[in-house]
Coordinates of C-alpha atoms and ligand atoms in Angstrom, one line a residue:
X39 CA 64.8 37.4 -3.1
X40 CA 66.6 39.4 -5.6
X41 CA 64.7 40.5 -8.8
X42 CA 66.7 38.9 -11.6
X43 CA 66.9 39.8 -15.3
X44 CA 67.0 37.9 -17.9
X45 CA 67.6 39.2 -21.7
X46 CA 65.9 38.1 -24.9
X47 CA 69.1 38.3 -27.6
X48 CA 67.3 38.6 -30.5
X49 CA 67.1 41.9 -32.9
X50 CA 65.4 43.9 -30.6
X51 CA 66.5 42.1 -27.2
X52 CA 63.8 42.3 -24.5
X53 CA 64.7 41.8 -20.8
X54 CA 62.5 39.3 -18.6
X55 CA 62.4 40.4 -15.0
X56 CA 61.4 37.7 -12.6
X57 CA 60.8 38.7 -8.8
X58 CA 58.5 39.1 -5.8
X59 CA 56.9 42.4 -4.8
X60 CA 58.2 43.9 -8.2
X61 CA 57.9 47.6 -8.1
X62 CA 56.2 47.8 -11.4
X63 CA 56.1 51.1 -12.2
X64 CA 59.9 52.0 -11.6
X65 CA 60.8 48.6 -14.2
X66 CA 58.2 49.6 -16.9
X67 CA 59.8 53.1 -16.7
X68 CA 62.8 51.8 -16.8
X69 CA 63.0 50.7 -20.1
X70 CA 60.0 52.3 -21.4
X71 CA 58.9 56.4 -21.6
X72 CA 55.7 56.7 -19.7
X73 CA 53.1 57.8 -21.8
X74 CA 49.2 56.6 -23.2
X75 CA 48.7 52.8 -22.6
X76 CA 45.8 50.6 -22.0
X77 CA 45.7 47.0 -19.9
X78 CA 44.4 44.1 -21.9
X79 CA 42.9 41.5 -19.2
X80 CA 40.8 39.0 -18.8
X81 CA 37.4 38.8 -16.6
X82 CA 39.5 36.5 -14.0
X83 CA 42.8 38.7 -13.4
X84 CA 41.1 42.0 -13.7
X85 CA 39.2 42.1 -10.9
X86 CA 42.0 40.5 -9.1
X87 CA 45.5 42.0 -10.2
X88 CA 44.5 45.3 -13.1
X89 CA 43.7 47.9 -9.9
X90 CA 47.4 47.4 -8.5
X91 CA 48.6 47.6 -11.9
X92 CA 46.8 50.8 -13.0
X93 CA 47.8 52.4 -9.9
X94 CA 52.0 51.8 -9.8
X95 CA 51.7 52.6 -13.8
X96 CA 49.9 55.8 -13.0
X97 CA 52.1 56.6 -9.7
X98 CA 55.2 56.4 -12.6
X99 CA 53.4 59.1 -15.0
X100 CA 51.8 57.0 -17.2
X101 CA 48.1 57.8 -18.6
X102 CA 45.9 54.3 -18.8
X103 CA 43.1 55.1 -20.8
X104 CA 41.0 52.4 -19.9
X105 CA 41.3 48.5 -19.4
X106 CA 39.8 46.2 -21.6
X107 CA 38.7 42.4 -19.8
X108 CA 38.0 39.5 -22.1
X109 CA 36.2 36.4 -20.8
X110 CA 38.8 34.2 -19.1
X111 CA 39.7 31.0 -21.2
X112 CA 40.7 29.6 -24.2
X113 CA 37.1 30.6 -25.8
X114 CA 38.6 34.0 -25.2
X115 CA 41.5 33.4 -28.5
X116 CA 39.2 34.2 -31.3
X117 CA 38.4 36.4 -34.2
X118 CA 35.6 38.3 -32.5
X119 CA 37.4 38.7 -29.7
X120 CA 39.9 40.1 -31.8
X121 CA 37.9 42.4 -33.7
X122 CA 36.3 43.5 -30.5
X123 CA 39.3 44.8 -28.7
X124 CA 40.7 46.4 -31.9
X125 CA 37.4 48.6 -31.7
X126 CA 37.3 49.3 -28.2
X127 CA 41.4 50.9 -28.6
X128 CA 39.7 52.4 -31.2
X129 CA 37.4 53.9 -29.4
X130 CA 39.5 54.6 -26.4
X131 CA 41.9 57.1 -28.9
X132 CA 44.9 54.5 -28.8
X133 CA 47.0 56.3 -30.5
X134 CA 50.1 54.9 -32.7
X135 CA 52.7 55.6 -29.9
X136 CA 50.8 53.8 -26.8
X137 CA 51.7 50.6 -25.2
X138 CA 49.4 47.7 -24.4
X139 CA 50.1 45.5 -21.3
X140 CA 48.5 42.5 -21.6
X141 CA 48.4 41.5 -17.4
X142 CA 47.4 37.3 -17.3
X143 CA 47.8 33.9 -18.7
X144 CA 48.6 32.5 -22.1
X145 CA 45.4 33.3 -23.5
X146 CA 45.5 37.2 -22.8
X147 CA 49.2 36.9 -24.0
X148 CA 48.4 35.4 -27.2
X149 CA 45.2 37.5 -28.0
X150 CA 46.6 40.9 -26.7
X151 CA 49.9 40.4 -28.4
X152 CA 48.2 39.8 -31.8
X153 CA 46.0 43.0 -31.0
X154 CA 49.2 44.9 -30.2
X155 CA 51.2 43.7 -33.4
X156 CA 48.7 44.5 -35.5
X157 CA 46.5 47.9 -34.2
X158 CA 47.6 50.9 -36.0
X159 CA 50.2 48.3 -37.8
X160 CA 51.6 47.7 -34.2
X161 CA 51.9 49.6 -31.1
X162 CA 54.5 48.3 -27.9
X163 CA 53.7 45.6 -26.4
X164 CA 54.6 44.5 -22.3
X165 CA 53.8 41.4 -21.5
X166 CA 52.9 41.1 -17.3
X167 CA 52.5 37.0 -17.4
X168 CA 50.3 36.0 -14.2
X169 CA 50.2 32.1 -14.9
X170 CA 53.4 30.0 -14.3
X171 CA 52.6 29.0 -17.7
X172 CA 53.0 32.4 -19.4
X173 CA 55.5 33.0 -16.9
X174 CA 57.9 29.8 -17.9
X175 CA 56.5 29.4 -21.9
X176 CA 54.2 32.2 -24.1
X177 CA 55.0 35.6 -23.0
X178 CA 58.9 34.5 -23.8
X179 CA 59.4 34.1 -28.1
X180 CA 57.0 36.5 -29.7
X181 CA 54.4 33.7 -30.8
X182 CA 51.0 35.4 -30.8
X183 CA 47.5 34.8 -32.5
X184 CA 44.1 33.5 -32.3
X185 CA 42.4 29.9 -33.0
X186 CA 39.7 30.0 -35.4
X187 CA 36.6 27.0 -35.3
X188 CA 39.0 24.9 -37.5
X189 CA 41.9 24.4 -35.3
X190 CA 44.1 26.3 -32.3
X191 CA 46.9 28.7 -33.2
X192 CA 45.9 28.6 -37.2
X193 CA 45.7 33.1 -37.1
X194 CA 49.1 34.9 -35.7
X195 CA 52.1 36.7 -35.7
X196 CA 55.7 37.3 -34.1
X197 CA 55.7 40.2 -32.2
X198 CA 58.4 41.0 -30.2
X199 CA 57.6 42.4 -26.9
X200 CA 59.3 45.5 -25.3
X201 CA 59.5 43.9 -21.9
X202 CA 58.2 40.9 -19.8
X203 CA 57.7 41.3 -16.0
X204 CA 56.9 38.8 -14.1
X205 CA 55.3 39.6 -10.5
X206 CA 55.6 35.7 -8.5
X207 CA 53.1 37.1 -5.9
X208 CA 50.6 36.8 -8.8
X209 CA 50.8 33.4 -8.8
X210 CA 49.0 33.1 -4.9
X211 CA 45.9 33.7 -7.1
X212 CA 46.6 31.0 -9.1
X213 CA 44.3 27.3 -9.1
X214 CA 46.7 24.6 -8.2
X215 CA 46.0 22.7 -11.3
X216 CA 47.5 25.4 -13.2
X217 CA 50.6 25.6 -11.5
X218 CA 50.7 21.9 -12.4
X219 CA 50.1 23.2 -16.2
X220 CA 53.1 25.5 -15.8
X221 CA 55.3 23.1 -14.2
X222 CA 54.4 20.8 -17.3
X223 CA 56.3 22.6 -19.9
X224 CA 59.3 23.6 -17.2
X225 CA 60.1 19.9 -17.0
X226 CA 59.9 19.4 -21.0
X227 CA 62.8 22.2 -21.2
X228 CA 64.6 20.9 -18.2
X229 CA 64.8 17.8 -19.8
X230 CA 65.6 19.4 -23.1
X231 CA 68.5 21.5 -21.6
X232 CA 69.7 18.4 -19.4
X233 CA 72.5 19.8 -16.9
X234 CA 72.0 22.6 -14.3
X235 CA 68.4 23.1 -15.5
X236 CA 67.7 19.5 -14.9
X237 CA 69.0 19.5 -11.6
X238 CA 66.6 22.0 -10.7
X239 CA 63.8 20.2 -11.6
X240 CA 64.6 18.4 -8.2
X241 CA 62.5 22.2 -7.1
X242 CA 59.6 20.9 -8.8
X243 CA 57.4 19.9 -5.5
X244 CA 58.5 23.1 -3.7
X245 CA 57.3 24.7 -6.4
X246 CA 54.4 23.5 -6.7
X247 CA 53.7 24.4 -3.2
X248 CA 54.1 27.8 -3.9
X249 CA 57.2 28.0 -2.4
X250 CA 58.7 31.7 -3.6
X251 CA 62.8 30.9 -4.3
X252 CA 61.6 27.0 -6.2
X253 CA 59.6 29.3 -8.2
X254 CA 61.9 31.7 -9.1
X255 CA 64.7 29.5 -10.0
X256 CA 62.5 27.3 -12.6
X257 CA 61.1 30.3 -14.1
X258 CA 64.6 31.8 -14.5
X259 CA 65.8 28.3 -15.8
X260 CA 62.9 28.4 -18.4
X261 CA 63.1 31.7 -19.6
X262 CA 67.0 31.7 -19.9
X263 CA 66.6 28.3 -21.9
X264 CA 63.5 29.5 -24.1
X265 CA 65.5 32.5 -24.7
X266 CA 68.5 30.5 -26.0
X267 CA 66.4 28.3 -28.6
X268 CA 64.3 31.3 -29.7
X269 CA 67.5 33.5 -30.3
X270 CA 68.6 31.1 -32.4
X271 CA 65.6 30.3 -34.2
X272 CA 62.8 32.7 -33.9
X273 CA 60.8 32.1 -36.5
X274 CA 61.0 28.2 -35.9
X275 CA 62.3 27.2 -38.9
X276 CA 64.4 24.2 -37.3
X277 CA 65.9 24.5 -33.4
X278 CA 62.6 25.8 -32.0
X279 CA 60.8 22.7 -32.8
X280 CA 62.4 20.9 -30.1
X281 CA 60.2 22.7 -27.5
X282 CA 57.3 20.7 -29.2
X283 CA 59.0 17.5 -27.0
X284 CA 55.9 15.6 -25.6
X285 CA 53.4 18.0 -28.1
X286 CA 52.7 15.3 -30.5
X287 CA 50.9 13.0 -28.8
X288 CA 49.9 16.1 -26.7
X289 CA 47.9 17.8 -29.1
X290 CA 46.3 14.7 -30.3
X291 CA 45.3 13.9 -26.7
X292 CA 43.8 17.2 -26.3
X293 CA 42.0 17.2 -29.4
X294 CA 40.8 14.0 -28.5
X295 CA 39.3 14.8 -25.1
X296 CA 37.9 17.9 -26.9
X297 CA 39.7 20.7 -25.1
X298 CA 38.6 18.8 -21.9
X299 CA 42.0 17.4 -21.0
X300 CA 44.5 20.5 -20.2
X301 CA 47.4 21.3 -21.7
X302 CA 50.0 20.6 -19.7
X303 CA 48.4 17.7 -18.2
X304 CA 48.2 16.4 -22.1
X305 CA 51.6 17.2 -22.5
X306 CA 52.5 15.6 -19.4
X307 CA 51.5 12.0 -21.2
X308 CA 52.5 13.2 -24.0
X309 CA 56.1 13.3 -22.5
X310 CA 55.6 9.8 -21.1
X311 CA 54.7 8.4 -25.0
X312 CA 57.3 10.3 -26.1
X313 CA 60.1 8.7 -23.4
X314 CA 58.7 5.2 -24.2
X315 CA 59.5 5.8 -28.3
X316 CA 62.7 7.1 -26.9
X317 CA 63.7 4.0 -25.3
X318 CA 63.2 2.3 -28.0
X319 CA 64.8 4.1 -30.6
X320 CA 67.9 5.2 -28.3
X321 CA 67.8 2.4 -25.5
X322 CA 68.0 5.1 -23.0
X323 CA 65.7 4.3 -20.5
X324 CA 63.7 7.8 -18.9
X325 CA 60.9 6.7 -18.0
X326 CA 61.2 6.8 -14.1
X327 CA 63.1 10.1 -14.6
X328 CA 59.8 11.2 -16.1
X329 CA 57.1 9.6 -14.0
X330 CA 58.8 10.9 -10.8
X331 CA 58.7 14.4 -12.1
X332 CA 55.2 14.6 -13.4
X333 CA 54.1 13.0 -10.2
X334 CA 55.8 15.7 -8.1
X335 CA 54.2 18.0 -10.0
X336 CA 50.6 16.8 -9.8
X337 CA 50.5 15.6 -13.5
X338 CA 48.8 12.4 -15.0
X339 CA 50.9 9.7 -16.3
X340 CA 48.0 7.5 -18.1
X341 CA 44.8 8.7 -20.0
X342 CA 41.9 6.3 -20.6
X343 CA 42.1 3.9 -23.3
X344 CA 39.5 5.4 -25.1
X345 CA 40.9 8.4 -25.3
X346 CA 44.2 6.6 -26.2
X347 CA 42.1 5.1 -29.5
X348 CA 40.7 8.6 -30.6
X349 CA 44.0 10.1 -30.1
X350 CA 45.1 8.0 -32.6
X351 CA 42.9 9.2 -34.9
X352 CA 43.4 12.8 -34.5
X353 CA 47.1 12.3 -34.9
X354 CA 46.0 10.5 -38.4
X355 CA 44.5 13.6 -39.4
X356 CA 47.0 16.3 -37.8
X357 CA 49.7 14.2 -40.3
X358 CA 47.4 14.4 -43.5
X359 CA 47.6 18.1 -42.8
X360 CA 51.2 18.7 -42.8
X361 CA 52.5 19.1 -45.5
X362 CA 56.0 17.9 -45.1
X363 CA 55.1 14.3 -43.5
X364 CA 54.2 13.1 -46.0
X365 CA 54.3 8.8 -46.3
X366 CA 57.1 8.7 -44.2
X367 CA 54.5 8.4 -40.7
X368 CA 54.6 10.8 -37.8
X369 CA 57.5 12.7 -36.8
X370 CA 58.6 13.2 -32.9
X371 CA 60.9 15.2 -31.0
X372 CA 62.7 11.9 -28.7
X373 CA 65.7 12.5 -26.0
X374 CA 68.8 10.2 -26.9
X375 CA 69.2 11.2 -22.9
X376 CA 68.0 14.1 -20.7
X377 CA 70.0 17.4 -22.6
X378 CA 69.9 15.6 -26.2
X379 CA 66.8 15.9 -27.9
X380 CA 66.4 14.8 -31.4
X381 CA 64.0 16.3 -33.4
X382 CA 62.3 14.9 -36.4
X383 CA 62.2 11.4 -35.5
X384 CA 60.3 9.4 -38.3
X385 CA 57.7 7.5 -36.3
X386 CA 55.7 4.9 -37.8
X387 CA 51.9 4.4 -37.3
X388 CA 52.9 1.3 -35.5
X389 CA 55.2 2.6 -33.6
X390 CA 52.9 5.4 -32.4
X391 CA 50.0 3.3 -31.7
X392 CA 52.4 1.0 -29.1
X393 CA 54.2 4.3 -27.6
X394 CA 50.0 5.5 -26.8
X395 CA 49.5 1.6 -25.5
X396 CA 52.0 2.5 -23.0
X397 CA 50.3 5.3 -21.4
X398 CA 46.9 4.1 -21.3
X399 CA 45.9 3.5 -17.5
Ligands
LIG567 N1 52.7 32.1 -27.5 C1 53.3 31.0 -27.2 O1 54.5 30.7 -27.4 C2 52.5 30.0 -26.3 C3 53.2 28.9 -25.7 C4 52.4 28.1 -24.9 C5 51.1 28.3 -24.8 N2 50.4 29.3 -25.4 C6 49.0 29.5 -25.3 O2 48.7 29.9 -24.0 C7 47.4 29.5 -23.7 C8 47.4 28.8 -22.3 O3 47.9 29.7 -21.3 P1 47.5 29.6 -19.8 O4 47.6 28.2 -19.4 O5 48.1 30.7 -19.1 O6 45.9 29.8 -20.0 P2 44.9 31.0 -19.5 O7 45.4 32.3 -20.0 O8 43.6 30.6 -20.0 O9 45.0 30.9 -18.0 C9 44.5 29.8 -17.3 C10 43.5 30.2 -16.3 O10 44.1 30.9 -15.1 C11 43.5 32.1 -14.9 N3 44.6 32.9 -14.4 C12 45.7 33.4 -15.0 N4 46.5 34.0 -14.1 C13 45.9 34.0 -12.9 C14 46.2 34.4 -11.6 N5 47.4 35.0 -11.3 N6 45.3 34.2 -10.6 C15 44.1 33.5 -10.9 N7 43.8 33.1 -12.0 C16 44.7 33.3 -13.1 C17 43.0 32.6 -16.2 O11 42.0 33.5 -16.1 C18 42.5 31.2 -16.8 O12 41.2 30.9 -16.3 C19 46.9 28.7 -24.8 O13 46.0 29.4 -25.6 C20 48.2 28.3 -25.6 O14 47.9 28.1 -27.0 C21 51.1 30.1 -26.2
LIG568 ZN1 52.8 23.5 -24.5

């Protein structure tokens, strides 16, 4: 399979390079001079993935002066965290002109693009993303923070990485259930970019299978579709909001379960309550479209009824804390049809609590 290249167009573009058996050290050196850096990991990808890393950055002339694992998961996000791998760079002698690779999922991503953006006022950043998740959705768009006690995602920063490479051999490591999580937010954008795109998603099972060419074509078709929305809104101030399609009811549904759902299988329903409000508004009728696709993907398509009612009520209190809701009721991103979203949909509590009645199993 050829290694393909995808490029970021915003200020300072940033290429995505997506392949199999990527030689590593020739594409970091590539665009990059080699010099001090450090790996940012986490205690499940280290000891996997960091050795083979160290060794083709080394064999390219680059120093690594050590490699710093966090705990793996989303426990992993937080201040102390934070503060910790500040101190060990610190320690290390990062100096002003190094480069951090953060090498794993979303969660080393997040957290070692906030450390990177912000040590010494920012040093570069390479993002090596080794879930389908990071791969397809977080190491693309320069979103990075921390969660504090009170919420997810309340600390952060944009911070542009230099490069994102994309090994698909990491992803033999990889639970299946993640891949499922992955494949999540690649059908939210292939619905969202309708078209080509779309008619990829007919990859999905393959995919999910590990199969190496499925993979690579939906992570292409994800990046080069991020890309697009994030060039022309990075900092989300209207566009971008349209990858929060199936989020809404999402987030609540994760909040609900207490972190104990995942996200992409919460998104997953979230994508069904979404299509149903859809229909309704739009009479364009999805829902098959989006059953078939979760199911080929290993997603849920119905959550308990309980955990229908407390979504409900964390959806109550995600709207008292935006400001910009205000009486009006919820507000959704719905598809008029597969490649139209429309974002900002005034949704009414009523109209929320029957689009949740309609995934409850
Ligand atoms: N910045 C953004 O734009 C953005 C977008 C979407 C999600 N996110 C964030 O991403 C996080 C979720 O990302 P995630 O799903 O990758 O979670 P994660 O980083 O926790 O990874 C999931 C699990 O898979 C393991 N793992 C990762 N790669 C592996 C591999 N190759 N082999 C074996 N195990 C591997 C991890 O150790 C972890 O246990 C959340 O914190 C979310 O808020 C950020
Ligand atoms: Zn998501």
């Amino acid at each position: 399979m050829p290694v393909e290249t995808v490029d970021v167009p915003v200020t300072s573009p940033y290429p995505v390079i997506v392949g199999s058996g990527l030689d590593l050290g020739r594409i970091v050196s590539n665009t990059l001079t080699p010099g001090l850096c450090a790996i940012f990991t986490d205690s499940t990808v280290g000891p996997l993935h960091a050795a083979r890393v160290q060794g083709a950055l080394e064999g390219a002339g680059w120093t690594v002066a050590g490699t710093i694992e966090v705990p793996s998961g989303e426990s992993s996000k937080s201040i102390e965290a934070y503060a910790g791998t500040l101190g060990r760079l610190a320690r290390m002698g990062l100096t002003r002109d190094a480069i951090i690779f953060a090498l794993g999922g979303g969660v080393v991503g997040d957290l070692g693009g906030f450390v990177a953006g912000t040590y010494m006022r920012g040093v570069g950043l390479v993002m090596l993303p080794t879930s389908l998740l990071a791969m397809v959705d977080s190491a693309v768009g320069g979103k990075v923070g921390v969660d504090l006690p009170e919420g997810k995602n309340l600390v952060g920063a944009f911070v542009r990485p230099r490069l994102v490479a994309a090994d698909l051999d990491w992803l033999a490591t990889l639970p299946g259930r993640e891949i499922s999580n992955g494949l999540a937010e690649t059908i939210k954008m292939g619905l969202l970019s309708g078209s080509d795109f779309f008619d990829d998603l007919g990859l999905v099972g393959a995919a999910r299978t590990g199969d190496l060419d499925a993979l690579q074509s939906l992570v292409l078709d994800s990046v080069r579709f991020k890309a697009r929305v994030v060039a022309e809104d990075e900092l989300e101030g209207g566009l971008r909001a349209i990858l929060n399609y199936g989020h809404t009811v999402g987030h609540a549904l994760e909040a609900a379960a207490d972190y104990n759902l995942q996200h992409g299988q919460a998104v997953a329903v979230g994508m069904l309550a979404a299509a149903s409000l859809s229909r309704k508004r739009f009479g364009r009728d999805l829902i098959d479209v989006h059953e078939d696709l979760l199911h080929a993907a290993g997603l849920p398509r119905r959550v308990p009824a309980v955990g229908a009612e407390l979504a409900l009520l964390a959806m109550g209190r995600d709207k008292k804390r935006s400001a910009t809701d205000g009486a009006a009721g919820h507000r959704f991103v719905l598809l008029e049809d597969v490649g139209k979203p429309v974002r900002n949909v005034p949704v009414s509590e009523e109209e929320a609590r029957e689009a949740i009645g309609a995934i409850v199993e």
